PDB file of C-alpha atoms in Angstrom:
ATOM      1  CA  MET A   1     159.388-197.512-126.462  1.00  0.00           C
ATOM      2  CA  ILE A   2     157.282-200.393-127.822  1.00  0.00           C
ATOM      3  CA  HIS A   3     156.513-201.555-124.277  1.00  0.00           C
ATOM      4  CA  GLU A   4     155.213-198.118-123.352  1.00  0.00           C
ATOM      5  CA  ARG A   5     153.051-198.030-126.504  1.00  0.00           C
ATOM      6  CA  MET A   6     151.614-201.467-125.642  1.00  0.00           C
ATOM      7  CA  HIS A   7     150.704-200.379-122.109  1.00  0.00           C
ATOM      8  CA  GLU A   8     149.143-197.182-123.472  1.00  0.00           C
ATOM      9  CA  ALA A   9     147.144-199.165-126.055  1.00  0.00           C
ATOM     10  CA  CYS A  10     145.873-201.530-123.365  1.00  0.00           C
ATOM     11  CA  GLU A  11     144.754-198.578-121.282  1.00  0.00           C
ATOM     12  CA  ILE A  12     142.941-196.927-124.217  1.00  0.00           C
ATOM     13  CA  LEU A  13     141.189-200.184-125.160  1.00  0.00           C
ATOM     14  CA  GLY A  14     140.340-201.040-121.558  1.00  0.00           C
ATOM     15  CA  LEU A  15     142.360-204.268-121.642  1.00  0.00           C
ATOM     16  CA  ILE A  16     143.055-204.180-117.915  1.00  0.00           C
ATOM     17  CA  HIS A  17     144.283-207.714-117.410  1.00  0.00           C
ATOM     18  CA  MET A  18     146.320-207.800-120.608  1.00  0.00           C
ATOM     19  CA  ASP A  19     148.136-204.684-119.415  1.00  0.00           C
ATOM     20  CA  ALA A  20     148.878-206.403-116.093  1.00  0.00           C
ATOM     21  CA  VAL A  21     150.317-209.585-117.647  1.00  0.00           C
ATOM     22  CA  TYR A  22     151.967-208.136-120.757  1.00  0.00           C
ATOM     23  CA  ASP A  23     155.468-207.786-119.264  1.00  0.00           C
ATOM     24  CA  HIS A  24     155.375-211.348-117.885  1.00  0.00           C
ATOM     25  CA  HIS A  25     154.325-212.877-121.214  1.00  0.00           C
ATOM     26  CA  ALA A  26     156.745-210.696-123.167  1.00  0.00           C
ATOM     27  CA  GLU A  27     159.632-211.933-121.016  1.00  0.00           C
ATOM     28  CA  GLU A  28     158.364-215.506-121.320  1.00  0.00           C
ATOM     29  CA  ALA A  29     158.172-215.127-125.109  1.00  0.00           C
ATOM     30  CA  SER A  30     161.728-213.800-125.390  1.00  0.00           C
ATOM     31  CA  LYS A  31     163.050-216.768-123.407  1.00  0.00           C
ATOM     32  CA  GLY A  32     160.956-219.459-125.065  1.00  0.00           C
ATOM     33  CA  SER A  33     161.154-218.134-128.594  1.00  0.00           C
ATOM     34  CA  ILE A  34     157.419-218.682-129.142  1.00  0.00           C
ATOM     35  CA  SER A  35     155.763-217.364-132.290  1.00  0.00           C
ATOM     36  CA  TYR A  36     154.066-213.983-132.527  1.00  0.00           C
ATOM     37  CA  LEU A  37     150.715-215.727-132.823  1.00  0.00           C
ATOM     38  CA  GLU A  38     151.278-217.783-129.665  1.00  0.00           C
ATOM     39  CA  PHE A  39     152.290-214.639-127.777  1.00  0.00           C
ATOM     40  CA  LEU A  40     149.168-212.822-128.965  1.00  0.00           C
ATOM     41  CA  ASP A  41     147.029-215.860-128.128  1.00  0.00           C
ATOM     42  CA  LYS A  42     148.313-215.886-124.537  1.00  0.00           C
ATOM     43  CA  LEU A  43     147.570-212.170-124.110  1.00  0.00           C
ATOM     44  CA  LEU A  44     144.080-212.344-125.608  1.00  0.00           C
ATOM     45  CA  TRP A  45     142.982-215.385-123.613  1.00  0.00           C
ATOM     46  CA  ALA A  46     144.373-213.932-120.394  1.00  0.00           C
ATOM     47  CA  GLU A  47     142.093-210.927-120.986  1.00  0.00           C
ATOM     48  CA  ILE A  48     139.107-213.100-121.945  1.00  0.00           C
ATOM     49  CA  GLU A  49     139.391-215.273-118.824  1.00  0.00           C
ATOM     50  CA  ALA A  50     139.730-212.202-116.611  1.00  0.00           C
ATOM     51  CA  LYS A  51     136.598-210.662-118.178  1.00  0.00           C
ATOM     52  CA  ARG A  52     134.687-213.891-117.677  1.00  0.00           C
ATOM     53  CA  GLU A  53     135.731-213.971-114.039  1.00  0.00           C
ATOM     54  CA  ARG A  54     134.639-210.359-113.499  1.00  0.00           C
ATOM     55  CA  ALA A  55     131.306-211.046-115.203  1.00  0.00           C
ATOM     56  CA  ALA A  56     130.731-214.167-113.082  1.00  0.00           C
ATOM     57  CA  LYS A  57     131.397-212.199-109.886  1.00  0.00           C
ATOM     58  CA  ALA A  58     128.975-209.470-110.957  1.00  0.00           C
ATOM     59  CA  ASN A  59     126.315-212.012-111.963  1.00  0.00           C
ATOM     60  CA  MET A  60     126.773-213.908-108.693  1.00  0.00           C
ATOM     61  CA  LYS A  61     126.089-210.698-106.776  1.00  0.00           C
ATOM     62  CA  MET A  62     123.035-209.865-108.897  1.00  0.00           C
ATOM     63  CA  ALA A  63     121.616-213.386-108.458  1.00  0.00           C
ATOM     64  CA  LYS A  64     120.779-212.696-104.776  1.00  0.00           C
ATOM     65  CA  LEU A  65     121.516-216.297-103.793  1.00  0.00           C
ATOM     66  CA  PRO A  66     120.868-216.997-100.082  1.00  0.00           C
ATOM     67  CA  TYR A  67     124.301-218.660 -99.915  1.00  0.00           C
ATOM     68  CA  VAL A  68     126.847-220.144-102.307  1.00  0.00           C
ATOM     69  CA  LYS A  69     126.929-223.939-102.309  1.00  0.00           C
ATOM     70  CA  THR A  70     128.221-226.101-105.129  1.00  0.00           C
ATOM     71  CA  LEU A  71     126.825-229.408-106.349  1.00  0.00           C
ATOM     72  CA  GLU A  72     130.094-231.059-105.310  1.00  0.00           C
ATOM     73  CA  LYS A  73     129.210-230.295-101.672  1.00  0.00           C
ATOM     74  CA  PHE A  74     125.928-232.215-101.836  1.00  0.00           C
ATOM     75  CA  ASP A  75     125.936-235.501 -99.907  1.00  0.00           C
ATOM     76  CA  PHE A  76     124.364-237.981-102.327  1.00  0.00           C
ATOM     77  CA  ASP A  77     125.264-240.877-100.016  1.00  0.00           C
ATOM     78  CA  PHE A  78     122.969-239.423 -97.357  1.00  0.00           C
ATOM     79  CA  GLN A  79     120.312-238.488 -99.944  1.00  0.00           C
ATOM     80  CA  PRO A  80     120.410-241.182-102.677  1.00  0.00           C
ATOM     81  CA  SER A  81     116.887-240.378-103.914  1.00  0.00           C
ATOM     82  CA  ALA A  82     118.278-237.054-105.202  1.00  0.00           C
ATOM     83  CA  ASN A  83     119.530-239.089-108.189  1.00  0.00           C
ATOM     84  CA  ALA A  84     123.183-238.151-108.722  1.00  0.00           C
ATOM     85  CA  ARG A  85     123.056-239.275-112.368  1.00  0.00           C
ATOM     86  CA  LYS A  86     120.274-236.815-113.187  1.00  0.00           C
ATOM     87  CA  ILE A  87     121.984-234.007-111.277  1.00  0.00           C
ATOM     88  CA  ASN A  88     125.244-234.589-113.148  1.00  0.00           C
ATOM     89  CA  GLU A  89     123.312-234.472-116.404  1.00  0.00           C
ATOM     90  CA  LEU A  90     121.718-231.172-115.360  1.00  0.00           C
ATOM     91  CA  LYS A  91     125.179-229.887-114.441  1.00  0.00           C
ATOM     92  CA  THR A  92     126.063-229.856-118.159  1.00  0.00           C
ATOM     93  CA  LEU A  93     123.527-226.976-118.380  1.00  0.00           C
ATOM     94  CA  GLY A  94     121.841-228.323-121.488  1.00  0.00           C
ATOM     95  CA  PHE A  95     118.512-227.548-119.814  1.00  0.00           C
ATOM     96  CA  VAL A  96     119.451-223.837-119.659  1.00  0.00           C
ATOM     97  CA  ALA A  97     120.475-223.761-123.312  1.00  0.00           C
ATOM     98  CA  ARG A  98     117.103-225.347-124.180  1.00  0.00           C
ATOM     99  CA  SER A  99     115.119-223.085-121.786  1.00  0.00           C
ATOM    100  CA  GLU A 100     113.853-226.106-119.857  1.00  0.00           C
ATOM    101  CA  ASN A 101     112.832-226.239-116.202  1.00  0.00           C
ATOM    102  CA  VAL A 102     113.905-228.209-113.136  1.00  0.00           C
ATOM    103  CA  VAL A 103     111.614-228.970-110.186  1.00  0.00           C
ATOM    104  CA  PHE A 104     112.800-230.348-106.842  1.00  0.00           C
ATOM    105  CA  LEU A 105     110.052-231.854-104.685  1.00  0.00           C
ATOM    106  CA  GLY A 106     110.370-233.168-101.143  1.00  0.00           C
ATOM    107  CA  PRO A 107     109.835-232.459 -97.445  1.00  0.00           C
ATOM    108  CA  PRO A 108     111.723-229.685 -95.612  1.00  0.00           C
ATOM    109  CA  GLY A 109     115.455-230.088 -95.050  1.00  0.00           C
ATOM    110  CA  VAL A 110     116.286-232.671 -97.721  1.00  0.00           C
ATOM    111  CA  GLY A 111     118.551-230.385 -99.755  1.00  0.00           C
ATOM    112  CA  LYS A 112     116.219-228.998-102.434  1.00  0.00           C
ATOM    113  CA  THR A 113     117.492-225.433-102.048  1.00  0.00           C
ATOM    114  CA  HIS A 114     121.130-226.594-101.999  1.00  0.00           C
ATOM    115  CA  LEU A 115     120.639-228.341-105.354  1.00  0.00           C
ATOM    116  CA  ALA A 116     118.791-225.359-106.841  1.00  0.00           C
ATOM    117  CA  VAL A 117     121.537-222.981-105.705  1.00  0.00           C
ATOM    118  CA  GLY A 118     124.232-225.408-106.896  1.00  0.00           C
ATOM    119  CA  LEU A 119     122.786-225.466-110.417  1.00  0.00           C
ATOM    120  CA  ALA A 120     122.501-221.672-110.420  1.00  0.00           C
ATOM    121  CA  VAL A 121     126.131-221.311-109.305  1.00  0.00           C
ATOM    122  CA  GLU A 122     127.256-223.713-112.050  1.00  0.00           C
ATOM    123  CA  ALA A 123     125.298-221.720-114.635  1.00  0.00           C
ATOM    124  CA  ILE A 124     126.737-218.388-113.482  1.00  0.00           C
ATOM    125  CA  LYS A 125     130.269-219.787-113.666  1.00  0.00           C
ATOM    126  CA  ASN A 126     129.549-220.682-117.296  1.00  0.00           C
ATOM    127  CA  GLY A 127     128.333-217.267-118.368  1.00  0.00           C
ATOM    128  CA  TYR A 128     124.591-217.453-117.639  1.00  0.00           C
ATOM    129  CA  THR A 129     122.623-215.082-115.443  1.00  0.00           C
ATOM    130  CA  ALA A 130     120.344-216.159-112.593  1.00  0.00           C
ATOM    131  CA  TYR A 131     118.011-214.628-110.032  1.00  0.00           C
ATOM    132  CA  PHE A 132     116.861-216.261-106.781  1.00  0.00           C
ATOM    133  CA  LEU A 133     113.857-215.501-104.637  1.00  0.00           C
ATOM    134  CA  SER A 134     111.645-217.454-102.288  1.00  0.00           C
ATOM    135  CA  ALA A 135     107.964-217.951-103.052  1.00  0.00           C
ATOM    136  CA  HIS A 136     107.214-215.761-100.017  1.00  0.00           C
ATOM    137  CA  GLU A 137     109.352-212.953-101.507  1.00  0.00           C
ATOM    138  CA  LEU A 138     107.720-213.421-104.901  1.00  0.00           C
ATOM    139  CA  ILE A 139     104.224-213.206-103.421  1.00  0.00           C
ATOM    140  CA  ALA A 140     105.162-209.980-101.607  1.00  0.00           C
ATOM    141  CA  MET A 141     106.753-208.631-104.815  1.00  0.00           C
ATOM    142  CA  ILE A 142     103.634-209.403-106.852  1.00  0.00           C
ATOM    143  CA  LYS A 143     101.324-207.710-104.331  1.00  0.00           C
ATOM    144  CA  GLU A 144     103.552-204.653-104.040  1.00  0.00           C
ATOM    145  CA  ASN A 145     103.739-204.206-107.808  1.00  0.00           C
ATOM    146  CA  ILE A 146      99.994-204.701-108.266  1.00  0.00           C
ATOM    147  CA  ILE A 147      99.424-201.794-105.871  1.00  0.00           C
ATOM    148  CA  SER A 148     102.061-199.615-107.563  1.00  0.00           C
ATOM    149  CA  GLY A 149     100.777-200.465-111.053  1.00  0.00           C
ATOM    150  CA  ARG A 150     104.162-201.846-112.121  1.00  0.00           C
ATOM    151  CA  ILE A 151     103.306-205.544-112.182  1.00  0.00           C
ATOM    152  CA  HIS A 152     103.689-205.968-115.952  1.00  0.00           C
ATOM    153  CA  ARG A 153     107.062-204.209-115.869  1.00  0.00           C
ATOM    154  CA  LYS A 154     108.164-206.494-113.012  1.00  0.00           C
ATOM    155  CA  ILE A 155     107.104-209.594-114.961  1.00  0.00           C
ATOM    156  CA  LYS A 156     109.275-208.406-117.875  1.00  0.00           C
ATOM    157  CA  THR A 157     112.202-207.959-115.454  1.00  0.00           C
ATOM    158  CA  LEU A 158     111.754-211.507-114.139  1.00  0.00           C
ATOM    159  CA  CYS A 159     111.945-212.788-117.719  1.00  0.00           C
ATOM    160  CA  LYS A 160     115.480-211.434-118.239  1.00  0.00           C
ATOM    161  CA  PRO A 161     117.705-213.859-116.234  1.00  0.00           C
ATOM    162  CA  GLY A 162     118.764-217.095-117.890  1.00  0.00           C
ATOM    163  CA  ILE A 163     117.531-218.928-114.774  1.00  0.00           C
ATOM    164  CA  LEU A 164     114.809-217.849-112.363  1.00  0.00           C
ATOM    165  CA  VAL A 165     114.980-219.792-109.075  1.00  0.00           C
ATOM    166  CA  ILE A 166     111.727-219.867-107.087  1.00  0.00           C
ATOM    167  CA  ASP A 167     112.265-221.517-103.724  1.00  0.00           C
ATOM    168  CA  GLU A 168     109.797-223.002-101.212  1.00  0.00           C
ATOM    169  CA  VAL A 169     106.595-222.958-103.271  1.00  0.00           C
ATOM    170  CA  GLY A 170     103.866-224.382-101.061  1.00  0.00           C
ATOM    171  CA  TYR A 171     104.702-222.824 -97.713  1.00  0.00           C
ATOM    172  CA  ALA A 172     102.271-219.972 -98.310  1.00  0.00           C
ATOM    173  CA  ALA A 173      98.939-220.112-100.146  1.00  0.00           C
ATOM    174  CA  MET A 174      98.127-217.486-102.781  1.00  0.00           C
ATOM    175  CA  ASP A 175      94.956-215.535-103.356  1.00  0.00           C
ATOM    176  CA  ASP A 176      93.368-215.541-106.829  1.00  0.00           C
ATOM    177  CA  GLU A 177      95.043-212.342-108.055  1.00  0.00           C
ATOM    178  CA  THR A 178      98.520-213.358-106.873  1.00  0.00           C
ATOM    179  CA  ALA A 179      98.119-216.835-108.385  1.00  0.00           C
ATOM    180  CA  HIS A 180      97.055-215.231-111.684  1.00  0.00           C
ATOM    181  CA  TYR A 181     100.270-213.186-111.874  1.00  0.00           C
ATOM    182  CA  PHE A 182     102.370-216.140-110.758  1.00  0.00           C
ATOM    183  CA  PHE A 183     100.934-217.939-113.783  1.00  0.00           C
ATOM    184  CA  GLN A 184     101.822-214.914-115.952  1.00  0.00           C
ATOM    185  CA  ILE A 185     105.464-215.161-114.811  1.00  0.00           C
ATOM    186  CA  ILE A 186     105.622-218.883-115.597  1.00  0.00           C
ATOM    187  CA  SER A 187     103.855-218.334-118.924  1.00  0.00           C
ATOM    188  CA  SER A 188     106.123-215.411-119.915  1.00  0.00           C
ATOM    189  CA  ARG A 189     109.237-217.526-119.400  1.00  0.00           C
ATOM    190  CA  TYR A 190     107.772-220.560-121.184  1.00  0.00           C
ATOM    191  CA  GLU A 191     110.311-221.808-123.756  1.00  0.00           C
ATOM    192  CA  LYS A 192     112.275-218.547-123.310  1.00  0.00           C
ATOM    193  CA  GLY A 193     114.117-219.012-120.018  1.00  0.00           C
ATOM    194  CA  SER A 194     114.677-221.737-117.441  1.00  0.00           C
ATOM    195  CA  ILE A 195     112.981-221.961-114.064  1.00  0.00           C
ATOM    196  CA  ILE A 196     114.339-223.935-111.123  1.00  0.00           C
ATOM    197  CA  LEU A 197     111.593-224.431-108.568  1.00  0.00           C
ATOM    198  CA  THR A 198     111.527-226.176-105.193  1.00  0.00           C
ATOM    199  CA  SER A 199     108.392-227.252-103.347  1.00  0.00           C
ATOM    200  CA  ASN A 200     107.389-229.266-100.311  1.00  0.00           C
ATOM    201  CA  LYS A 201     104.067-230.130-101.970  1.00  0.00           C
ATOM    202  CA  SER A 202     103.329-232.888-104.466  1.00  0.00           C
ATOM    203  CA  TYR A 203     101.796-231.779-107.759  1.00  0.00           C
ATOM    204  CA  GLY A 204      98.432-233.097-106.606  1.00  0.00           C
ATOM    205  CA  GLU A 205      98.435-230.533-103.776  1.00  0.00           C
ATOM    206  CA  TRP A 206      99.159-227.490-105.941  1.00  0.00           C
ATOM    207  CA  GLY A 207      95.465-226.676-106.237  1.00  0.00           C
ATOM    208  CA  ASP A 208      95.532-225.817-102.526  1.00  0.00           C
ATOM    209  CA  VAL A 209      98.716-223.745-102.936  1.00  0.00           C
ATOM    210  CA  PHE A 210      97.241-221.610-105.722  1.00  0.00           C
ATOM    211  CA  GLY A 211      93.696-221.680-104.355  1.00  0.00           C
ATOM    212  CA  ASN A 212      92.378-222.808-107.713  1.00  0.00           C
ATOM    213  CA  ASN A 213      92.737-226.127-109.504  1.00  0.00           C
ATOM    214  CA  VAL A 214      92.315-224.508-112.929  1.00  0.00           C
ATOM    215  CA  VAL A 215      95.204-222.071-112.330  1.00  0.00           C
ATOM    216  CA  ALA A 216      97.352-224.823-110.792  1.00  0.00           C
ATOM    217  CA  THR A 217      96.762-227.022-113.854  1.00  0.00           C
ATOM    218  CA  ALA A 218      97.680-224.178-116.211  1.00  0.00           C
ATOM    219  CA  ILE A 219     100.895-223.493-114.254  1.00  0.00           C
ATOM    220  CA  LEU A 220     101.864-227.158-114.232  1.00  0.00           C
ATOM    221  CA  ASP A 221     101.077-227.487-117.940  1.00  0.00           C
ATOM    222  CA  ARG A 222     103.677-224.863-118.852  1.00  0.00           C
ATOM    223  CA  LEU A 223     106.153-225.625-116.097  1.00  0.00           C
ATOM    224  CA  LEU A 224     106.326-229.365-116.787  1.00  0.00           C
ATOM    225  CA  HIS A 225     106.123-229.391-120.591  1.00  0.00           C
ATOM    226  CA  HIS A 226     109.922-229.220-120.896  1.00  0.00           C
ATOM    227  CA  SER A 227     111.233-230.136-117.469  1.00  0.00           C
ATOM    228  CA  THR A 228     113.003-232.530-115.136  1.00  0.00           C
ATOM    229  CA  THR A 229     111.403-233.411-111.800  1.00  0.00           C
ATOM    230  CA  ILE A 230     113.522-234.791-108.973  1.00  0.00           C
ATOM    231  CA  ASN A 231     111.545-236.106-106.019  1.00  0.00           C
ATOM    232  CA  ILE A 232     113.660-236.350-102.863  1.00  0.00           C
ATOM    233  CA  LYS A 233     112.265-238.627-100.178  1.00  0.00           C
ATOM    234  CA  GLY A 234     115.147-238.762 -97.696  1.00  0.00           C
ATOM    235  CA  ASP A 235     115.719-237.478 -94.176  1.00  0.00           C
ATOM    236  CA  SER A 236     116.355-233.894 -93.178  1.00  0.00           C
ATOM    237  CA  TYR A 237     119.950-232.641 -93.228  1.00  0.00           C
ATOM    238  CA  ARG A 238     119.116-230.288 -90.368  1.00  0.00           C
ATOM    239  CA  VAL A 239     117.967-233.156 -88.178  1.00  0.00           C
ATOM    240  CA  LYS A 240     121.113-235.055 -89.158  1.00  0.00           C
ATOM    241  CA  GLU A 241     123.317-232.146 -88.023  1.00  0.00           C
ATOM    242  CA  LYS A 242     121.378-231.781 -84.758  1.00  0.00           C
ATOM    243  CA  LYS A 243     121.839-235.479 -84.063  1.00  0.00           C
ATOM    244  CA  LYS A 244     125.573-235.090 -84.626  1.00  0.00           C
ATOM    245  CA  ALA A 245     125.685-232.172 -82.210  1.00  0.00           C
ATOM    246  CA  GLY A 246     123.599-234.069 -79.632  1.00  0.00           C
ATOM    247  CA  PHE A 247     120.681-231.611 -79.740  1.00  0.00           C
ATOM    248  CA  TYR A 248     118.093-234.021 -81.124  1.00  0.00           C
ATOM    249  CA  ASP A 249     116.314-236.624 -79.015  1.00  0.00           C
ATOM    250  CA  SER A 250     114.342-238.923 -81.327  1.00  0.00           C
ATOM    251  CA  SER A 251     112.724-240.708 -78.343  1.00  0.00           C
ATOM    252  CA  LYS A 252     110.626-237.591 -77.664  1.00  0.00           C
ATOM    253  CA  PHE A 253     109.168-237.740 -81.162  1.00  0.00           C
ATOM    254  CA  GLU A 254     108.685-241.491 -80.991  1.00  0.00           C
ATOM    255  CA  SER A 255     106.753-241.245 -77.705  1.00  0.00           C
ATOM    256  CA  THR A 256     104.659-238.375 -79.092  1.00  0.00           C
ATOM    257  CA  SER A 257     103.792-240.258 -82.280  1.00  0.00           C
ATOM    258  CA  ALA A 258     103.027-243.410 -80.291  1.00  0.00           C
ATOM    259  CA  GLY A 259     100.529-241.486 -78.194  1.00  0.00           C
TER     260      GLY A 259
END
């Protein structure tokens, strides 16, 4: 009778996982003669861990990551300038708790997006929310919402995630109006939520990206006030993989550059 009441209580309270593991832990308790408190502790933490796992799965889906790659998969031997010590420090997620930013700079293919995604995945696993979009997608989003008159509402939405990942800043230039609202997004998250940003342009070139040195300076002022910059100067992973597969002939590039 008591077992039926426990299952019914779990159903009423929505304790799905506790209901699933109750019989197992009850049998374990009867054999091991553990205390009532230990038995209750096992049931409660089984439910808590299950809820955390469900939340992480939901948050991973909502993050819109282009792929799921962990920091453990990053090849620091191939890319030593990525600074493994700094990355491991960022992995503790203190920067998220402090609403600080992380910027990865470097040429295409050096692993900037992998590191940005890896930090986002780590944060989601630890209960934070994240949202990923490329700079190209953000530009299109800004323009679309300017036309629809919903730009301020969209900016508020982009302030909600614990981490906003903006990938590939610098591949497309912005007009004055778009750059203005990009600044508004950065400014709205200032000291309130973390930004992870990747760019193929050095900070000195951001005036060209935003079409205005004054706007670029204002963006950098807020973005870099509480931030970590990691400048990666290594070779491209994509070229490395092509070389392995035999699809890359460096002599063609050498002869071209020599001419």
